[in-house]
CSV table of C-alpha atoms and ligand atoms in Angstrom, one decimal:
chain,number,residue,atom,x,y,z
T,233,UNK,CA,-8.6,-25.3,21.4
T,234,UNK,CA,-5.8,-22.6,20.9
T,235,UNK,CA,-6.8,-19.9,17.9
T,236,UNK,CA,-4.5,-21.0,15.3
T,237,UNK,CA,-1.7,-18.3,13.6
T,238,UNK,CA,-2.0,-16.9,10.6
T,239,UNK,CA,-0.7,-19.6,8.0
T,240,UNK,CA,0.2,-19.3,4.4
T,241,UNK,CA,0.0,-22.8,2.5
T,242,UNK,CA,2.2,-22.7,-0.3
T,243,UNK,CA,1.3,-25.2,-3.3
T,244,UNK,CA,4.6,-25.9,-5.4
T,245,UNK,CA,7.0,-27.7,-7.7
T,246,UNK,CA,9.8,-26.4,-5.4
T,247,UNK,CA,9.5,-27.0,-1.1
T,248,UNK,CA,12.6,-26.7,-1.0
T,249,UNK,CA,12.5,-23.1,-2.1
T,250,UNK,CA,10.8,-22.3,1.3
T,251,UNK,CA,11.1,-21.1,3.9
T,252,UNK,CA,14.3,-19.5,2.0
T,253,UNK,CA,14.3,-15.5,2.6
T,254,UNK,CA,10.9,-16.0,4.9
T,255,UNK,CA,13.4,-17.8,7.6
T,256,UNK,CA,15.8,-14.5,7.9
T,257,UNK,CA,15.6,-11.6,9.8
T,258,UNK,CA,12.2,-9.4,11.1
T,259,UNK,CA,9.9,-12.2,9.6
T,260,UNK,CA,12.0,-15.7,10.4
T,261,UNK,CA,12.2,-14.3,13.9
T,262,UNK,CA,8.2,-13.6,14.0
T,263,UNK,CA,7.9,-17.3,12.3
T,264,UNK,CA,9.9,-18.9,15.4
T,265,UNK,CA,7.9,-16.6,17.8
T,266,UNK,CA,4.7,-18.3,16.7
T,267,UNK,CA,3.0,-15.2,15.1
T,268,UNK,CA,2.9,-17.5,12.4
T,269,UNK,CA,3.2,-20.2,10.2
T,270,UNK,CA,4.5,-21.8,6.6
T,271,UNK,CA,3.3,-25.1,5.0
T,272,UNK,CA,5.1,-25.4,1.8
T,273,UNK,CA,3.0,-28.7,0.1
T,274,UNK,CA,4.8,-30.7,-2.7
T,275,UNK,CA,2.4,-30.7,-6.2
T,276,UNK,CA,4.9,-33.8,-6.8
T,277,UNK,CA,2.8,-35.9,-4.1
T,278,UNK,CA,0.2,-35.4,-6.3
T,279,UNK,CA,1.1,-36.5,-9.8
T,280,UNK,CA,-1.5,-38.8,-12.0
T,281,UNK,CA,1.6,-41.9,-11.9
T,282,UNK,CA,4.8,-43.0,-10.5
T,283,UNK,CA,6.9,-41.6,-12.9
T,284,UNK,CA,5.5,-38.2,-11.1
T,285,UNK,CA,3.8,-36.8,-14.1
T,286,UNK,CA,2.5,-33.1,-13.2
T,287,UNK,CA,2.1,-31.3,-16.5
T,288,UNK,CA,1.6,-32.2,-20.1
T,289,UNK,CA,1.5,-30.9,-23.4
T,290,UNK,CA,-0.9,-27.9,-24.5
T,291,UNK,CA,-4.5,-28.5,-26.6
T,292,UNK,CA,-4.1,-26.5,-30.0
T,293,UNK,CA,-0.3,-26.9,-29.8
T,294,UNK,CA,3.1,-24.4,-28.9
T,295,UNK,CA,5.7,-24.3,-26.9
T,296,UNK,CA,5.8,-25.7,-22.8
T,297,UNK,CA,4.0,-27.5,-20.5
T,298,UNK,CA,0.7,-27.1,-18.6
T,299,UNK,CA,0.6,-27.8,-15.0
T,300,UNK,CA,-2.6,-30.7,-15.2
T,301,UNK,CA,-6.3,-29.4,-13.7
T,302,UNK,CA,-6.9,-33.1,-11.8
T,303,UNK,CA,-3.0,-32.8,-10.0
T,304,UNK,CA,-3.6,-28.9,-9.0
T,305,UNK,CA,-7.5,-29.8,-8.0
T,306,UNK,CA,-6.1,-32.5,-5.4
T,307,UNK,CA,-3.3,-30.9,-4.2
T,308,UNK,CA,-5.8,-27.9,-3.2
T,309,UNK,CA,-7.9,-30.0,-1.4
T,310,UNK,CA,-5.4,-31.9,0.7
T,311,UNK,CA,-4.5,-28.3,1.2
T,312,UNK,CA,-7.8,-26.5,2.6
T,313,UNK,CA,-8.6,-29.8,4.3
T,314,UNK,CA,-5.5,-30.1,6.3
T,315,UNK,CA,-6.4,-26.3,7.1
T,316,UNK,CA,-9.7,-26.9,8.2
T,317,UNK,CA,-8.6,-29.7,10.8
T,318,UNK,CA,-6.1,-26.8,12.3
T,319,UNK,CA,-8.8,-25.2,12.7
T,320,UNK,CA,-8.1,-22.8,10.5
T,321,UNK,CA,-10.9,-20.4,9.5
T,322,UNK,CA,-11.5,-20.5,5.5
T,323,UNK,CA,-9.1,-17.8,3.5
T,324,UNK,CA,-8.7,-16.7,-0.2
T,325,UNK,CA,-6.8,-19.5,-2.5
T,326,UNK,CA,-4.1,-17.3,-5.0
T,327,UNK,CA,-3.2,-17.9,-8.4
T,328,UNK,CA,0.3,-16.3,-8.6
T,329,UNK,CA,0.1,-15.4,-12.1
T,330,UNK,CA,1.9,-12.7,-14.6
T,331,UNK,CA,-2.0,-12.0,-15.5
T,332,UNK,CA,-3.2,-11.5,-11.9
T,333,UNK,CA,-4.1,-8.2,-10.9
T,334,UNK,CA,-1.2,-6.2,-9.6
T,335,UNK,CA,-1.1,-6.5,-5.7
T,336,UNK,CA,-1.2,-3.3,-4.0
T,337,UNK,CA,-1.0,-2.6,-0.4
T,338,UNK,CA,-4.5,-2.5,0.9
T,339,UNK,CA,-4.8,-5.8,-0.5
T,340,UNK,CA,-2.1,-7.2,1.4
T,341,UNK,CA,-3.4,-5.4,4.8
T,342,UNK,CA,-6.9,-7.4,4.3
T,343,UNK,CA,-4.9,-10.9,3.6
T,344,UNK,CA,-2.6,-9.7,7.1
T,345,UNK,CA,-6.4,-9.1,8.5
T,346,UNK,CA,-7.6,-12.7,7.6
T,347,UNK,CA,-6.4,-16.3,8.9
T,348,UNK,CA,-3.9,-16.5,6.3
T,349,UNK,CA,-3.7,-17.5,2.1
T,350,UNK,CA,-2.9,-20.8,0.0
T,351,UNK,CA,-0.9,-19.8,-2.6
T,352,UNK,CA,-0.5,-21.7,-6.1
T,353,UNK,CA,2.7,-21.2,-7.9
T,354,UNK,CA,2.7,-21.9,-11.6
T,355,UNK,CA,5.5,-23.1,-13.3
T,356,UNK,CA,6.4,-24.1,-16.6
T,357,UNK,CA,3.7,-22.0,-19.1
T,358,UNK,CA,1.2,-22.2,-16.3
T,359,UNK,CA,-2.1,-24.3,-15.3
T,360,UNK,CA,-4.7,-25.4,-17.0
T,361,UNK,CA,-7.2,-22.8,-17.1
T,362,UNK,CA,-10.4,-25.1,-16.1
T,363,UNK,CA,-9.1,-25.5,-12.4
T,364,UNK,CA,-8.6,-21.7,-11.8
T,365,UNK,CA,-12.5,-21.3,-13.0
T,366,UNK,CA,-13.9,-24.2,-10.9
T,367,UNK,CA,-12.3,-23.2,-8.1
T,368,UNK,CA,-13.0,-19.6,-8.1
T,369,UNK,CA,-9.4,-19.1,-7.4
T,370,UNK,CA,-8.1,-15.7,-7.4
T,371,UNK,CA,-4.8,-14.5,-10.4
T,372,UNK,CA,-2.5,-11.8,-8.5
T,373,UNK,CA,0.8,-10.5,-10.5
T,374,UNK,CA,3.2,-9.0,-8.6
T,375,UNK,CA,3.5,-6.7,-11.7
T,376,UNK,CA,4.6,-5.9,-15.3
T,377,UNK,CA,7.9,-8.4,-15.3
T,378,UNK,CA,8.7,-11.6,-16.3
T,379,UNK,CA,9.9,-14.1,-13.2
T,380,UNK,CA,10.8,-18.0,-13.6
T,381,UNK,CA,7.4,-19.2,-11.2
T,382,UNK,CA,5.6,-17.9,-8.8
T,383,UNK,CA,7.8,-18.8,-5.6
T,384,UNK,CA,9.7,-15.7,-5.8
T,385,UNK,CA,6.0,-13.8,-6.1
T,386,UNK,CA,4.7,-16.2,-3.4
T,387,UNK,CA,7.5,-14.9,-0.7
T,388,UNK,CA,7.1,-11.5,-1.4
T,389,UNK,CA,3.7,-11.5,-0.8
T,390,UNK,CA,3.8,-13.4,2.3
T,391,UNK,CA,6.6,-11.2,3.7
T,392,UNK,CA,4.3,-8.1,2.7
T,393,UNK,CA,2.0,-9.5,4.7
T,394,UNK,CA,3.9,-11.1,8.2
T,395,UNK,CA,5.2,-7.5,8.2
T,396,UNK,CA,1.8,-6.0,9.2
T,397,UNK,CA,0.8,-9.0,12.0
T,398,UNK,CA,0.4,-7.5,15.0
T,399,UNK,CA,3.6,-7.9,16.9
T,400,UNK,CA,6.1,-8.0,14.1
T,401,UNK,CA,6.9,-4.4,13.9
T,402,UNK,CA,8.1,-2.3,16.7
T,403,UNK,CA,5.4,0.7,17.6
T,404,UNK,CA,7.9,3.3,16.1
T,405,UNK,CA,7.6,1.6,12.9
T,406,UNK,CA,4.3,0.8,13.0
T,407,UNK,CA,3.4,4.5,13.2
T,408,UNK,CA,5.6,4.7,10.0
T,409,UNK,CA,3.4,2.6,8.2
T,410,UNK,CA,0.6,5.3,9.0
T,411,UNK,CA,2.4,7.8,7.4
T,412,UNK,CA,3.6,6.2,4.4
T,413,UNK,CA,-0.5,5.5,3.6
T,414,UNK,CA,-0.4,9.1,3.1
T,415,UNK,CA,0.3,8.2,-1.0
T,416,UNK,CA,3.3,9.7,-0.7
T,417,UNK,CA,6.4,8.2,-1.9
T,418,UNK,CA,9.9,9.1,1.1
T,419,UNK,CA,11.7,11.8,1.3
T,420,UNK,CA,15.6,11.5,1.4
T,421,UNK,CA,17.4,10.2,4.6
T,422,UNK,CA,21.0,11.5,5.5
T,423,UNK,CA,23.3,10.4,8.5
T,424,UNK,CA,26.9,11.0,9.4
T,425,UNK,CA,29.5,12.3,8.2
T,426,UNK,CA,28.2,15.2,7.6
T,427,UNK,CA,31.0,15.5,5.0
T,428,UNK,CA,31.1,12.6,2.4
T,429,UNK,CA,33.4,13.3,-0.4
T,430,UNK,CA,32.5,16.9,-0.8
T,431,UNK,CA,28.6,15.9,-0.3
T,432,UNK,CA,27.0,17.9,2.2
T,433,UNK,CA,23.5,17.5,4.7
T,434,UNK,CA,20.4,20.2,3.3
T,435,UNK,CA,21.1,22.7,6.0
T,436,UNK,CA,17.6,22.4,7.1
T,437,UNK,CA,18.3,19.2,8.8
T,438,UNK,CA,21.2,20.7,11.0
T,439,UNK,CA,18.8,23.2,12.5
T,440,UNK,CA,17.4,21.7,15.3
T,441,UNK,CA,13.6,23.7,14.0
T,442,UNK,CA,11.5,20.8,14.0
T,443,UNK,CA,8.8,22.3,12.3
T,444,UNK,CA,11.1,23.7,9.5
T,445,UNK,CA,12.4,19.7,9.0
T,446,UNK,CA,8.7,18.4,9.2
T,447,UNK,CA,7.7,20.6,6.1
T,448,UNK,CA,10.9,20.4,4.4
T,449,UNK,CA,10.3,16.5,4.4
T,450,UNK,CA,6.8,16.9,3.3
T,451,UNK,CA,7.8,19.3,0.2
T,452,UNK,CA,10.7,16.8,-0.7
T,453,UNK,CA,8.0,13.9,-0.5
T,454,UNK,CA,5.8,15.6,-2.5
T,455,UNK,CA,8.5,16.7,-5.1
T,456,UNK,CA,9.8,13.2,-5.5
T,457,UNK,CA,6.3,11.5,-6.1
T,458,UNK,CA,5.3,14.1,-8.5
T,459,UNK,CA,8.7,13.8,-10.8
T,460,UNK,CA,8.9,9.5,-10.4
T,461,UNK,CA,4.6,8.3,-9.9
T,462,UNK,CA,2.7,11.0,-11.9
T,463,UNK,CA,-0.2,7.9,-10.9
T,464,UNK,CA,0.5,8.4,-7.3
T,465,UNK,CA,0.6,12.1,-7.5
T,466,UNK,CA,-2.5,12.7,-9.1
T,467,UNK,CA,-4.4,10.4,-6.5
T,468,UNK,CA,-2.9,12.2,-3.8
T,469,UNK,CA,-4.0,15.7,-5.3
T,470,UNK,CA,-7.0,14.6,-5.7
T,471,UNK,CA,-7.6,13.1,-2.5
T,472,UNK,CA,-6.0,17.0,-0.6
T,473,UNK,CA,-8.8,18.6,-3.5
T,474,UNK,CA,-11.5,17.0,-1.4
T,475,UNK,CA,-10.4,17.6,2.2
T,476,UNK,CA,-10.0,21.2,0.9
T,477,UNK,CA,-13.8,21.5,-0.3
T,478,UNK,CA,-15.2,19.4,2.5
T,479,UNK,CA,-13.4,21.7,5.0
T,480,UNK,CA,-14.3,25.0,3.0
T,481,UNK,CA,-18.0,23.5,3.6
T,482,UNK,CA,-17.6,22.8,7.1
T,483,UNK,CA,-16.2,26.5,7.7
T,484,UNK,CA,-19.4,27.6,5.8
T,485,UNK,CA,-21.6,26.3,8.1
T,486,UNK,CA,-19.9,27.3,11.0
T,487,UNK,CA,-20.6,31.0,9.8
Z,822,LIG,C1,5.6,-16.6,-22.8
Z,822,LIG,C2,4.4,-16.1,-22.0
Z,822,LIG,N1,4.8,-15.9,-20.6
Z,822,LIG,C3,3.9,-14.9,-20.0
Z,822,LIG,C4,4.6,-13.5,-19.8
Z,822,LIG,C5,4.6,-17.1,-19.9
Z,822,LIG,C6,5.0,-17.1,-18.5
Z,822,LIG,C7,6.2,-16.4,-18.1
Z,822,LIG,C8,6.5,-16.5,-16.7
Z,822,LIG,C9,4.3,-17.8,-17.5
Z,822,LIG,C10,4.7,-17.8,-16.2
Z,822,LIG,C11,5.8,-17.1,-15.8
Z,822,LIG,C12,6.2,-17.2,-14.4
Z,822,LIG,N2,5.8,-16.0,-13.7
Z,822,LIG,C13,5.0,-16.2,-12.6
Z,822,LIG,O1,4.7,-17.3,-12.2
Z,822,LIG,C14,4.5,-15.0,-11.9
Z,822,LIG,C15,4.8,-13.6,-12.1
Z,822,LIG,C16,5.6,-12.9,-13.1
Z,822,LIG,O2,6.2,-13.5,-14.0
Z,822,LIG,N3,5.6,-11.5,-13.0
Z,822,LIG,C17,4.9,-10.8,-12.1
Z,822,LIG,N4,4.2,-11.4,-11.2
Z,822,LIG,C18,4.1,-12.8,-11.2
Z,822,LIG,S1,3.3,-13.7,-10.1
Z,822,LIG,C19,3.7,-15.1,-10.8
């Protein structure tokens, strides 16, 4: 049998929210090329009666709903089994979830790496917190803002990840993605005119000295990152602070 794509299963109140953005562009066009795949499953299917009950009132009282442990529990197991039939090789199930823990890139390259991710999306105040335990399931924010549910959380992390399948970028900008791993946020970009209301192009870049442009770019990255992500800048200095030392040892024993 074929080895399956990489698939992301999303769990939600709202299909119809999907493939939305994830059908456009760079990462629709890799969907239609078969480098992978979306399975958007209803929680609705799911619900306890035939009024379509999903969620309920909260123990201890306050404001909202709770999406019910027994509905989320099912839906995640007609989930990983339907997955397991398409031979799909077992992946990590997400909580998308304003008290996850802030994706960051080199998470997303090991969920790229993997056979793909089931994603829940919360909405209302969120699910019951006994089905998140049981099943181990992992909480991962986007970061410190406030969306309506977790689809619009659940796209970007599955375009963050299509992005980096191998076949979905060209090899130019796959060597981009090298260098932004450097830590360094971009330097600036210019194009024509060369003249825009008075606005002018940093001379540098109208020399034609290659090596002048590279560390011109290299001093405005650094620039940039230091002023904007002091966080960014101090791992990078700290990370140049030990290729310094182990060098200086290497030259050391080299005499
Ligand atoms: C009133 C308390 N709210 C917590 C800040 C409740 C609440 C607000 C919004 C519960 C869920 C949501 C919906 N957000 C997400 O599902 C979500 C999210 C986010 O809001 N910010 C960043 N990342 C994410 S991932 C999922």
């Amino acid at each position: 049998m074929m080895r399956p794509n990489w698939t992301a299963s999303v769990v939600t109140l709202f299909p119809e929210m999907f493939p939305g953005l994830l059908g456009e562009s760079l990462v629709g066009r890799a969907r239609t090329a078969g480098i992978w795949s979306l399975d958007a499953i209803d929680i609705r299917r799911f619900a306890i009666n035939r009024h379509g009950t999903v969620d309920d009132a909260p123990f201890g009282g306050g404001p909202g709903l709770i999406m019910r442990p027994d509905v989320i529990d099912a839906a995640l197991d007609a989930v990983l089994e339907s997955r397991a039939a398409a031979g799909h090789a077992p992946c990590p199930v997400i909580y998308l979830s304003p008290r996850g823990t802030p994706l960051v890139q080199a998470r997303v390259r090991a969920l790229a790496e993997g056979s793909g991710v089931v994603l829940l999306c919360g909405r209302y105040e969120g699910v019951d917190q006994r089905v998140i335990e049981a099943r181990a399931v992992e909480e991962v924010s986007l970061g410190d803002f406030v969306l309506s549910g977790g689809e619009p959380a659940a796209i970007c992390l599955i375009d963050a990840c299509v992005r980096l399948l191998p076949g979905v970028l060209g090899a130019a900008e796959s060597l981009d993605e090298e260098s932004f791993t450097s830590g360094l946020l971009e330097y600036p970009h210019f194009t024509r005119p060369q003249d825009w209301r008075g606005r002018g192009v940093p001379e540098v870049l109208l020399s034609g000295h290659h090596e002048r442009v590279r560390e011109w770019r290299r001093l405005q990255a650094e620039e940039i990152t230091r002023l904007r992500r002091p966080d960014l800048w101090a791992r990078y200095e700290a990370i140049r602070a030990k290729a310094r030392s182990s060098a200086a040892v290497t030259s050391e024993r080299k005499g």
